[in-house]
């Protein structure tokens, strides 16, 4: 949450003493995603928080997790490039800890399909998004799923 900016001084001090990463979830570039409920926190505010911490010397990562429909992948990549040190992309089919079984027990997949976003329920979009982000940020700054989250 962008509320973390209240603790910027504390996190800057901790970052000076060791390995600290600030991770903020930024699942999409759309606010809101057409047909889905509004985000709790605007995407722009999340990106601003990442950029503020990065400028203050704290390493930052955006977690595109779970990846939601993205309207402008090159534009999204540019915004992430400006805001954070790295990006971790994840899809619910590999990232919910049960190959998607937990997520399928929720209305999430049905909401995506009903809103016309069925393509985003397929695992292929994970590689499409990873490749699109890597085209701007480079492969070393775009990590995937569990391996990415464990790379600290």
PDB file of C-alpha atoms in Angstrom:
ATOM      1  CA  UNK A   1       0.000   0.000   0.000  1.00  0.00           C
ATOM      2  CA  UNK A   2       1.164   3.548  -0.590  1.00  0.00           C
ATOM      3  CA  UNK A   3       0.593   4.041   3.144  1.00  0.00           C
ATOM      4  CA  UNK A   4       4.135   2.673   3.504  1.00  0.00           C
ATOM      5  CA  UNK A   5       5.375   6.143   2.566  1.00  0.00           C
ATOM      6  CA  UNK A   6       4.619   7.142   6.160  1.00  0.00           C
ATOM      7  CA  UNK A   7       7.621   4.992   7.122  1.00  0.00           C
ATOM      8  CA  UNK A   8      10.061   6.181   4.466  1.00  0.00           C
ATOM      9  CA  UNK A   9      12.608   7.400   7.056  1.00  0.00           C
ATOM     10  CA  UNK A  10      12.572   4.070   8.885  1.00  0.00           C
ATOM     11  CA  UNK A  11      12.932   2.016   5.715  1.00  0.00           C
ATOM     12  CA  UNK A  12      15.708   4.249   4.379  1.00  0.00           C
ATOM     13  CA  UNK A  13      17.588   3.738   7.662  1.00  0.00           C
ATOM     14  CA  UNK A  14      17.053  -0.034   7.488  1.00  0.00           C
ATOM     15  CA  UNK A  15      18.147  -0.121   3.845  1.00  0.00           C
ATOM     16  CA  UNK A  16      21.394   1.589   4.836  1.00  0.00           C
ATOM     17  CA  UNK A  17      22.078  -1.273   7.282  1.00  0.00           C
ATOM     18  CA  UNK A  18      21.236  -4.253   5.078  1.00  0.00           C
ATOM     19  CA  UNK A  19      19.204  -5.829   2.338  1.00  0.00           C
ATOM     20  CA  UNK A  20      15.785  -4.204   2.265  1.00  0.00           C
ATOM     21  CA  UNK A  21      13.350  -4.397  -0.629  1.00  0.00           C
ATOM     22  CA  UNK A  22      10.041  -2.571  -0.832  1.00  0.00           C
ATOM     23  CA  UNK A  23       7.524  -4.629  -2.794  1.00  0.00           C
ATOM     24  CA  UNK A  24       4.229  -3.171  -3.985  1.00  0.00           C
ATOM     25  CA  UNK A  25       1.620  -5.073  -5.944  1.00  0.00           C
ATOM     26  CA  UNK A  26       0.833  -3.498  -9.317  1.00  0.00           C
ATOM     27  CA  UNK A  27      -1.224  -6.129 -11.134  1.00  0.00           C
ATOM     28  CA  UNK A  28      -2.195  -4.030 -14.158  1.00  0.00           C
ATOM     29  CA  UNK A  29      -1.960  -0.645 -15.824  1.00  0.00           C
ATOM     30  CA  UNK A  30      -5.727  -0.171 -15.882  1.00  0.00           C
ATOM     31  CA  UNK A  31      -7.581   1.631 -13.137  1.00  0.00           C
ATOM     32  CA  UNK A  32     -10.113   0.113 -13.038  1.00  0.00           C
ATOM     33  CA  UNK A  33      -9.888  -2.938 -15.258  1.00  0.00           C
ATOM     34  CA  UNK A  34     -13.067  -2.813 -17.383  1.00  0.00           C
ATOM     35  CA  UNK A  35     -15.692  -5.124 -15.919  1.00  0.00           C
ATOM     36  CA  UNK A  36     -13.846  -5.771 -12.655  1.00  0.00           C
ATOM     37  CA  UNK A  37     -14.236  -4.083  -9.260  1.00  0.00           C
ATOM     38  CA  UNK A  38     -12.224  -0.963  -8.561  1.00  0.00           C
ATOM     39  CA  UNK A  39      -8.776  -1.341  -6.996  1.00  0.00           C
ATOM     40  CA  UNK A  40      -8.486  -0.530  -3.301  1.00  0.00           C
ATOM     41  CA  UNK A  41      -5.588   1.813  -4.089  1.00  0.00           C
ATOM     42  CA  UNK A  42      -5.072   3.616  -7.403  1.00  0.00           C
ATOM     43  CA  UNK A  43      -2.287   2.237  -9.587  1.00  0.00           C
ATOM     44  CA  UNK A  44      -0.746   5.706  -9.929  1.00  0.00           C
ATOM     45  CA  UNK A  45      -0.359   6.018  -6.145  1.00  0.00           C
ATOM     46  CA  UNK A  46       1.317   2.614  -5.948  1.00  0.00           C
ATOM     47  CA  UNK A  47       3.803   3.597  -8.657  1.00  0.00           C
ATOM     48  CA  UNK A  48       4.448   6.942  -6.936  1.00  0.00           C
ATOM     49  CA  UNK A  49       5.259   5.123  -3.686  1.00  0.00           C
ATOM     50  CA  UNK A  50       7.702   2.818  -5.471  1.00  0.00           C
ATOM     51  CA  UNK A  51       9.386   5.760  -7.202  1.00  0.00           C
ATOM     52  CA  UNK A  52       9.689   7.708  -3.944  1.00  0.00           C
ATOM     53  CA  UNK A  53      11.425   4.843  -2.166  1.00  0.00           C
ATOM     54  CA  UNK A  54      13.674   4.150  -5.122  1.00  0.00           C
ATOM     55  CA  UNK A  55      14.699   7.820  -5.205  1.00  0.00           C
ATOM     56  CA  UNK A  56      15.436   7.599  -1.464  1.00  0.00           C
ATOM     57  CA  UNK A  57      17.817   4.663  -2.021  1.00  0.00           C
ATOM     58  CA  UNK A  58      15.568   1.750  -1.083  1.00  0.00           C
ATOM     59  CA  UNK A  59      15.497  -1.104  -3.599  1.00  0.00           C
ATOM     60  CA  UNK A  60      12.019  -1.539  -5.008  1.00  0.00           C
ATOM     61  CA  UNK A  61      10.056  -4.174  -6.845  1.00  0.00           C
ATOM     62  CA  UNK A  62       6.623  -4.216  -8.410  1.00  0.00           C
ATOM     63  CA  UNK A  63       4.735  -7.478  -8.072  1.00  0.00           C
ATOM     64  CA  UNK A  64       2.531  -7.943 -11.124  1.00  0.00           C
ATOM     65  CA  UNK A  65       0.753 -10.659  -9.217  1.00  0.00           C
ATOM     66  CA  UNK A  66      -1.628 -11.992 -10.171  1.00  0.00           C
ATOM     67  CA  UNK A  67      -1.246 -10.521 -13.626  1.00  0.00           C
ATOM     68  CA  UNK A  68      -4.509  -8.837 -14.612  1.00  0.00           C
ATOM     69  CA  UNK A  69      -5.487  -7.540 -18.050  1.00  0.00           C
ATOM     70  CA  UNK A  70      -2.988  -4.954 -19.276  1.00  0.00           C
ATOM     71  CA  UNK A  71      -4.139  -2.417 -21.835  1.00  0.00           C
ATOM     72  CA  UNK A  72      -0.809  -0.920 -22.930  1.00  0.00           C
ATOM     73  CA  UNK A  73       2.093  -3.263 -22.201  1.00  0.00           C
ATOM     74  CA  UNK A  74       4.867  -0.982 -23.563  1.00  0.00           C
ATOM     75  CA  UNK A  75       3.447   1.965 -21.609  1.00  0.00           C
ATOM     76  CA  UNK A  76       3.119  -0.155 -18.473  1.00  0.00           C
ATOM     77  CA  UNK A  77       6.724  -1.293 -18.886  1.00  0.00           C
ATOM     78  CA  UNK A  78       7.855   2.330 -19.152  1.00  0.00           C
ATOM     79  CA  UNK A  79       5.981   3.277 -15.974  1.00  0.00           C
ATOM     80  CA  UNK A  80       7.472   0.318 -14.092  1.00  0.00           C
ATOM     81  CA  UNK A  81      10.938   1.092 -15.455  1.00  0.00           C
ATOM     82  CA  UNK A  82      10.713   4.590 -13.999  1.00  0.00           C
ATOM     83  CA  UNK A  83       9.361   3.420 -10.638  1.00  0.00           C
ATOM     84  CA  UNK A  84      11.230   0.307  -9.568  1.00  0.00           C
ATOM     85  CA  UNK A  85      14.417  -1.727  -9.696  1.00  0.00           C
ATOM     86  CA  UNK A  86      12.776  -4.975 -10.717  1.00  0.00           C
ATOM     87  CA  UNK A  87       9.440  -6.591 -11.495  1.00  0.00           C
ATOM     88  CA  UNK A  88       8.093  -9.996 -10.550  1.00  0.00           C
ATOM     89  CA  UNK A  89       5.361 -11.362 -12.797  1.00  0.00           C
ATOM     90  CA  UNK A  90       3.085 -14.112 -11.548  1.00  0.00           C
ATOM     91  CA  UNK A  91      -0.097 -15.835 -12.733  1.00  0.00           C
ATOM     92  CA  UNK A  92      -2.599 -17.450 -10.419  1.00  0.00           C
ATOM     93  CA  UNK A  93      -2.155 -20.779 -12.234  1.00  0.00           C
ATOM     94  CA  UNK A  94       1.399 -21.055 -10.883  1.00  0.00           C
ATOM     95  CA  UNK A  95       1.487 -18.563  -8.046  1.00  0.00           C
ATOM     96  CA  UNK A  96      -1.360 -19.435  -5.731  1.00  0.00           C
ATOM     97  CA  UNK A  97       0.480 -22.440  -4.319  1.00  0.00           C
ATOM     98  CA  UNK A  98      -1.926 -25.003  -5.759  1.00  0.00           C
ATOM     99  CA  UNK A  99      -1.596 -24.690  -9.559  1.00  0.00           C
ATOM    100  CA  UNK A 100      -4.684 -22.481  -9.544  1.00  0.00           C
ATOM    101  CA  UNK A 101      -6.971 -24.764  -7.534  1.00  0.00           C
ATOM    102  CA  UNK A 102      -7.386 -22.268  -4.666  1.00  0.00           C
ATOM    103  CA  UNK A 103      -8.122 -19.432  -7.068  1.00  0.00           C
ATOM    104  CA  UNK A 104     -10.641 -21.522  -9.022  1.00  0.00           C
ATOM    105  CA  UNK A 105     -12.637 -21.932  -5.787  1.00  0.00           C
ATOM    106  CA  UNK A 106     -13.164 -18.162  -5.787  1.00  0.00           C
ATOM    107  CA  UNK A 107     -15.190 -16.026  -8.230  1.00  0.00           C
ATOM    108  CA  UNK A 108     -11.971 -14.531  -9.687  1.00  0.00           C
ATOM    109  CA  UNK A 109     -11.844 -16.609 -12.892  1.00  0.00           C
ATOM    110  CA  UNK A 110     -15.589 -16.210 -13.512  1.00  0.00           C
ATOM    111  CA  UNK A 111     -15.253 -12.431 -13.096  1.00  0.00           C
ATOM    112  CA  UNK A 112     -12.457 -12.315 -15.675  1.00  0.00           C
ATOM    113  CA  UNK A 113     -14.441 -14.391 -18.156  1.00  0.00           C
ATOM    114  CA  UNK A 114     -17.693 -12.453 -17.620  1.00  0.00           C
ATOM    115  CA  UNK A 115     -15.822  -9.185 -18.184  1.00  0.00           C
ATOM    116  CA  UNK A 116     -14.436 -10.432 -21.501  1.00  0.00           C
ATOM    117  CA  UNK A 117     -10.933 -11.148 -20.220  1.00  0.00           C
ATOM    118  CA  UNK A 118     -10.873 -14.931 -20.725  1.00  0.00           C
ATOM    119  CA  UNK A 119      -7.459 -14.749 -22.422  1.00  0.00           C
ATOM    120  CA  UNK A 120      -5.997 -13.598 -19.094  1.00  0.00           C
ATOM    121  CA  UNK A 121      -7.060 -16.864 -17.452  1.00  0.00           C
ATOM    122  CA  UNK A 122      -4.531 -18.762 -19.577  1.00  0.00           C
ATOM    123  CA  UNK A 123      -0.928 -19.294 -18.559  1.00  0.00           C
ATOM    124  CA  UNK A 124       0.441 -18.068 -21.915  1.00  0.00           C
ATOM    125  CA  UNK A 125      -0.135 -14.470 -20.846  1.00  0.00           C
ATOM    126  CA  UNK A 126       2.503 -14.884 -18.142  1.00  0.00           C
ATOM    127  CA  UNK A 127       5.234 -15.280 -20.772  1.00  0.00           C
ATOM    128  CA  UNK A 128       3.718 -12.562 -22.988  1.00  0.00           C
ATOM    129  CA  UNK A 129       3.793 -10.063 -20.126  1.00  0.00           C
ATOM    130  CA  UNK A 130       7.264 -11.168 -19.003  1.00  0.00           C
ATOM    131  CA  UNK A 131       8.625 -10.738 -22.525  1.00  0.00           C
ATOM    132  CA  UNK A 132       6.904  -7.385 -22.993  1.00  0.00           C
ATOM    133  CA  UNK A 133       8.302  -6.038 -19.740  1.00  0.00           C
ATOM    134  CA  UNK A 134      11.767  -7.474 -20.433  1.00  0.00           C
ATOM    135  CA  UNK A 135      11.834  -5.714 -23.805  1.00  0.00           C
ATOM    136  CA  UNK A 136      11.959  -2.435 -21.860  1.00  0.00           C
ATOM    137  CA  UNK A 137      13.545  -3.393 -18.525  1.00  0.00           C
ATOM    138  CA  UNK A 138      15.862  -6.219 -19.598  1.00  0.00           C
ATOM    139  CA  UNK A 139      15.665  -9.885 -18.629  1.00  0.00           C
ATOM    140  CA  UNK A 140      17.689  -9.374 -15.445  1.00  0.00           C
ATOM    141  CA  UNK A 141      15.049  -6.980 -14.035  1.00  0.00           C
ATOM    142  CA  UNK A 142      12.002  -9.113 -14.815  1.00  0.00           C
ATOM    143  CA  UNK A 143      11.623 -12.214 -12.668  1.00  0.00           C
ATOM    144  CA  UNK A 144       8.895 -14.841 -12.639  1.00  0.00           C
ATOM    145  CA  UNK A 145       6.751 -16.415  -9.939  1.00  0.00           C
ATOM    146  CA  UNK A 146       8.255 -18.203  -6.931  1.00  0.00           C
ATOM    147  CA  UNK A 147      11.816 -18.064  -8.263  1.00  0.00           C
ATOM    148  CA  UNK A 148      11.447 -14.309  -8.614  1.00  0.00           C
ATOM    149  CA  UNK A 149      10.051 -13.787  -5.131  1.00  0.00           C
ATOM    150  CA  UNK A 150      12.804 -15.979  -3.707  1.00  0.00           C
ATOM    151  CA  UNK A 151      15.607 -14.127  -5.521  1.00  0.00           C
ATOM    152  CA  UNK A 152      16.237 -11.650  -2.700  1.00  0.00           C
TER     153      UNK A 152
END
